[in-house]
Short mmCIF file of C-alpha atoms in Angstrom, two decimals:
data_model
loop_
_atom_site.label_atom_id
_atom_site.label_comp_id
_atom_site.label_asym_id
_atom_site.label_seq_id
_atom_site.Cartn_x
_atom_site.Cartn_y
_atom_site.Cartn_z
CA UNK A 1 -58.02 138.66 -29.69
CA UNK A 2 -55.84 141.39 -31.20
CA UNK A 3 -53.77 142.71 -28.28
CA UNK A 4 -52.55 145.57 -30.48
CA UNK A 5 -55.99 147.15 -29.98
CA UNK A 6 -54.82 147.93 -26.43
CA UNK A 7 -52.15 150.23 -27.94
CA UNK A 8 -54.92 152.67 -28.86
CA UNK A 9 -55.66 153.36 -25.17
CA UNK A 10 -53.93 156.54 -24.00
CA UNK A 11 -51.33 156.24 -21.24
CA UNK A 12 -48.70 158.49 -19.77
CA UNK A 13 -45.20 157.38 -18.84
CA UNK A 14 -44.20 157.84 -15.22
CA UNK A 15 -41.44 157.13 -12.71
CA UNK A 16 -42.97 155.61 -9.61
CA UNK A 17 -40.76 156.11 -6.54
CA UNK A 18 -41.09 154.76 -3.02
CA UNK A 19 -39.17 154.03 0.15
CA UNK A 20 -39.28 151.27 2.72
CA UNK A 21 -37.03 150.19 5.58
CA UNK A 22 -34.34 152.75 4.74
CA UNK A 23 -34.17 151.89 1.03
CA UNK A 24 -35.43 153.90 -1.95
CA UNK A 25 -36.41 152.54 -5.34
CA UNK A 26 -38.37 153.42 -8.46
CA UNK A 27 -39.72 151.87 -11.65
CA UNK A 28 -41.37 152.95 -14.87
CA UNK A 29 -45.14 152.60 -15.11
CA UNK A 30 -47.67 153.69 -17.70
CA UNK A 31 -50.80 153.25 -15.63
CA UNK A 32 -52.20 156.13 -13.60
CA UNK A 33 -55.54 157.87 -13.58
CA UNK A 34 -57.37 160.30 -11.37
CA UNK A 35 -60.33 158.47 -9.80
CA UNK A 36 -61.77 161.08 -7.39
CA UNK A 37 -61.63 164.82 -6.87
CA UNK A 38 -62.48 165.63 -3.24
CA UNK A 39 -60.21 164.40 -1.84
CA UNK A 40 -58.00 163.95 -4.91
CA UNK A 41 -57.31 160.27 -5.45
CA UNK A 42 -55.39 158.41 -8.14
CA UNK A 43 -55.05 154.76 -9.09
CA UNK A 44 -51.81 153.16 -10.25
CA UNK A 45 -51.02 149.64 -11.38
CA UNK A 46 -47.67 148.00 -10.65
CA UNK A 47 -46.26 144.62 -11.70
CA UNK A 48 -46.31 142.32 -8.65
CA UNK A 49 -42.77 141.04 -9.22
CA UNK A 50 -41.30 144.59 -9.16
CA UNK A 51 -39.45 145.51 -5.98
CA UNK A 52 -41.26 148.86 -6.12
CA UNK A 53 -44.60 147.06 -5.75
CA UNK A 54 -43.52 145.27 -2.58
CA UNK A 55 -42.02 148.45 -1.15
CA UNK A 56 -45.28 150.37 -1.74
CA UNK A 57 -47.17 147.55 0.00
CA UNK A 58 -44.74 147.85 2.94
CA UNK A 59 -44.66 151.65 3.27
CA UNK A 60 -48.01 152.74 1.83
CA UNK A 61 -46.49 155.83 0.17
CA UNK A 62 -45.12 156.78 -3.24
CA UNK A 63 -44.25 159.59 -5.62
CA UNK A 64 -45.42 159.66 -9.20
CA UNK A 65 -43.26 161.73 -11.56
CA UNK A 66 -44.83 162.63 -14.90
CA UNK A 67 -42.10 162.33 -17.54
CA UNK A 68 -41.81 165.17 -20.04
CA UNK A 69 -40.89 165.29 -23.73
CA UNK A 70 -37.22 165.93 -22.89
CA UNK A 71 -37.00 162.47 -21.28
CA UNK A 72 -34.26 160.34 -22.78
CA UNK A 73 -34.39 156.65 -23.53
CA UNK A 74 -31.44 156.26 -21.12
CA UNK A 75 -33.63 157.50 -18.25
CA UNK A 76 -36.47 155.13 -19.14
CA UNK A 77 -34.00 152.29 -19.57
CA UNK A 78 -32.34 153.13 -16.22
CA UNK A 79 -35.60 152.91 -14.27
CA UNK A 80 -37.47 150.38 -16.40
CA UNK A 81 -34.98 147.85 -17.77
CA UNK A 82 -33.22 146.81 -14.56
CA UNK A 83 -34.39 145.69 -11.15
CA UNK A 84 -33.89 147.51 -7.88
CA UNK A 85 -33.29 144.04 -6.45
CA UNK A 86 -29.92 144.09 -8.23
CA UNK A 87 -28.93 147.76 -8.48
CA UNK A 88 -29.38 151.04 -6.61
CA UNK A 89 -31.21 153.01 -9.31
CA UNK A 90 -30.52 156.34 -7.59
CA UNK A 91 -26.79 155.81 -6.93
CA UNK A 92 -25.75 157.90 -9.96
CA UNK A 93 -29.00 159.75 -10.64
CA UNK A 94 -29.83 163.25 -9.38
CA UNK A 95 -32.95 163.07 -7.23
CA UNK A 96 -34.76 164.60 -4.31
CA UNK A 97 -37.30 163.20 -1.84
CA UNK A 98 -40.75 164.28 -0.74
CA UNK A 99 -41.94 164.73 2.86
CA UNK A 100 -42.33 160.93 3.28
CA UNK A 101 -38.82 160.17 1.95
CA UNK A 102 -39.99 158.89 -1.44
CA UNK A 103 -37.57 159.71 -4.28
CA UNK A 104 -38.20 161.51 -7.54
CA UNK A 105 -35.89 162.66 -10.33
CA UNK A 106 -34.91 166.34 -10.38
CA UNK A 107 -35.11 166.58 -14.17
CA UNK A 108 -37.11 165.30 -17.15
CA UNK A 109 -40.41 165.60 -15.27
CA UNK A 110 -43.22 168.13 -15.68
CA UNK A 111 -45.32 167.25 -12.63
CA UNK A 112 -44.94 165.43 -9.35
CA UNK A 113 -47.47 163.78 -7.06
CA UNK A 114 -46.98 162.47 -3.54
CA UNK A 115 -49.55 159.94 -2.43
CA UNK A 116 -50.64 157.69 0.43
CA UNK A 117 -52.21 154.31 -0.35
CA UNK A 118 -55.77 153.85 0.87
CA UNK A 119 -56.55 150.53 -0.87
CA UNK A 120 -54.81 147.78 -2.81
CA UNK A 121 -56.25 145.04 -4.99
CA UNK A 122 -54.28 142.08 -6.33
CA UNK A 123 -55.07 141.67 -10.03
CA UNK A 124 -52.92 138.57 -10.57
CA UNK A 125 -49.93 139.98 -12.47
CA UNK A 126 -50.32 143.50 -11.05
CA UNK A 127 -51.53 145.28 -7.93
CA UNK A 128 -53.92 148.19 -8.30
CA UNK A 129 -53.25 150.85 -5.67
CA UNK A 130 -55.76 153.59 -4.92
CA UNK A 131 -54.10 156.51 -3.18
CA UNK A 132 -54.91 159.92 -1.80
CA UNK A 133 -52.75 162.68 -3.28
CA UNK A 134 -51.02 164.47 -0.40
CA UNK A 135 -49.07 166.94 -2.55
CA UNK A 136 -48.87 167.90 -6.22
CA UNK A 137 -46.71 170.35 -8.11
CA UNK A 138 -45.85 171.47 -11.61
CA UNK A 139 -42.09 171.11 -12.07
CA UNK A 140 -41.65 172.38 -15.65
CA UNK A 141 -43.59 173.76 -18.61
CA UNK A 142 -42.59 170.83 -20.84
CA UNK A 143 -45.39 168.66 -22.19
CA UNK A 144 -45.90 165.20 -20.68
CA UNK A 145 -45.12 162.19 -22.82
CA UNK A 146 -47.68 159.56 -23.65
CA UNK A 147 -46.90 155.90 -24.16
CA UNK A 148 -47.58 156.39 -27.89
CA UNK A 149 -45.07 159.29 -28.00
CA UNK A 150 -42.50 157.11 -26.21
CA UNK A 151 -43.01 154.30 -28.76
CA UNK A 152 -42.76 156.67 -31.75
CA UNK A 153 -40.08 159.16 -30.73
CA UNK A 154 -38.04 157.99 -27.71
CA UNK A 155 -37.71 154.21 -27.89
CA UNK A 156 -34.96 153.19 -30.35
CA UNK A 157 -36.15 151.49 -33.50
CA UNK A 158 -34.91 147.96 -34.23
CA UNK A 159 -32.22 147.68 -36.86
CA UNK A 160 -33.49 146.80 -40.31
CA UNK A 161 -32.73 143.21 -41.33
CA UNK A 162 -29.76 142.90 -43.66
CA UNK A 163 -31.21 139.87 -45.43
CA UNK A 164 -34.53 138.11 -45.82
CA UNK A 165 -33.30 135.20 -43.68
CA UNK A 166 -34.78 134.91 -40.18
CA UNK A 167 -31.89 134.68 -37.73
CA UNK A 168 -33.82 134.83 -34.47
CA UNK A 169 -37.02 135.69 -32.65
CA UNK A 170 -37.69 138.47 -30.15
CA UNK A 171 -40.23 138.02 -27.36
CA UNK A 172 -42.78 140.88 -27.58
CA UNK A 173 -43.24 140.83 -23.83
CA UNK A 174 -39.75 140.75 -22.32
CA UNK A 175 -37.52 141.48 -25.31
CA UNK A 176 -35.54 138.23 -25.03
CA UNK A 177 -33.85 137.35 -28.34
CA UNK A 178 -33.52 133.72 -29.38
CA UNK A 179 -30.99 133.31 -32.18
CA UNK A 180 -31.42 130.34 -34.50
#
């Protein structure tokens, strides 16, 4: 199977925020779709090992911030390349909260959704949450980014090799580098 075929599916890039037991957290996700219109419902998928996933299971609420084309790699790295188990992701980041106390960034987003979970399904590596949208707003006129746009224009490109000699291997899943 050629997993690169999956790259042709269109995704957005989002910050998924939640709160539980007096703590706030967020992560990057690229999986959200509208699944019903009346009432408006969306589905999101979250990695089971993410703290955000457990917190959504505990509280049943979340915000979904649609990242815009002004989003920096530093923002994506801040929310997607470290765990809320080890760091307070909002300690030095300007944010606000919705009516349920779920956080969202004040900048680099073009739309915001607040949602309440109505169903969850364990998919093995991820949990699929279906949620009713309780609030939605446009926050800027900037265009949303897609996962393809992120890969092409935001994510830094690897340095070109200086010689033909292989000096290490990079895991395509987690980014771990093994030097030979």
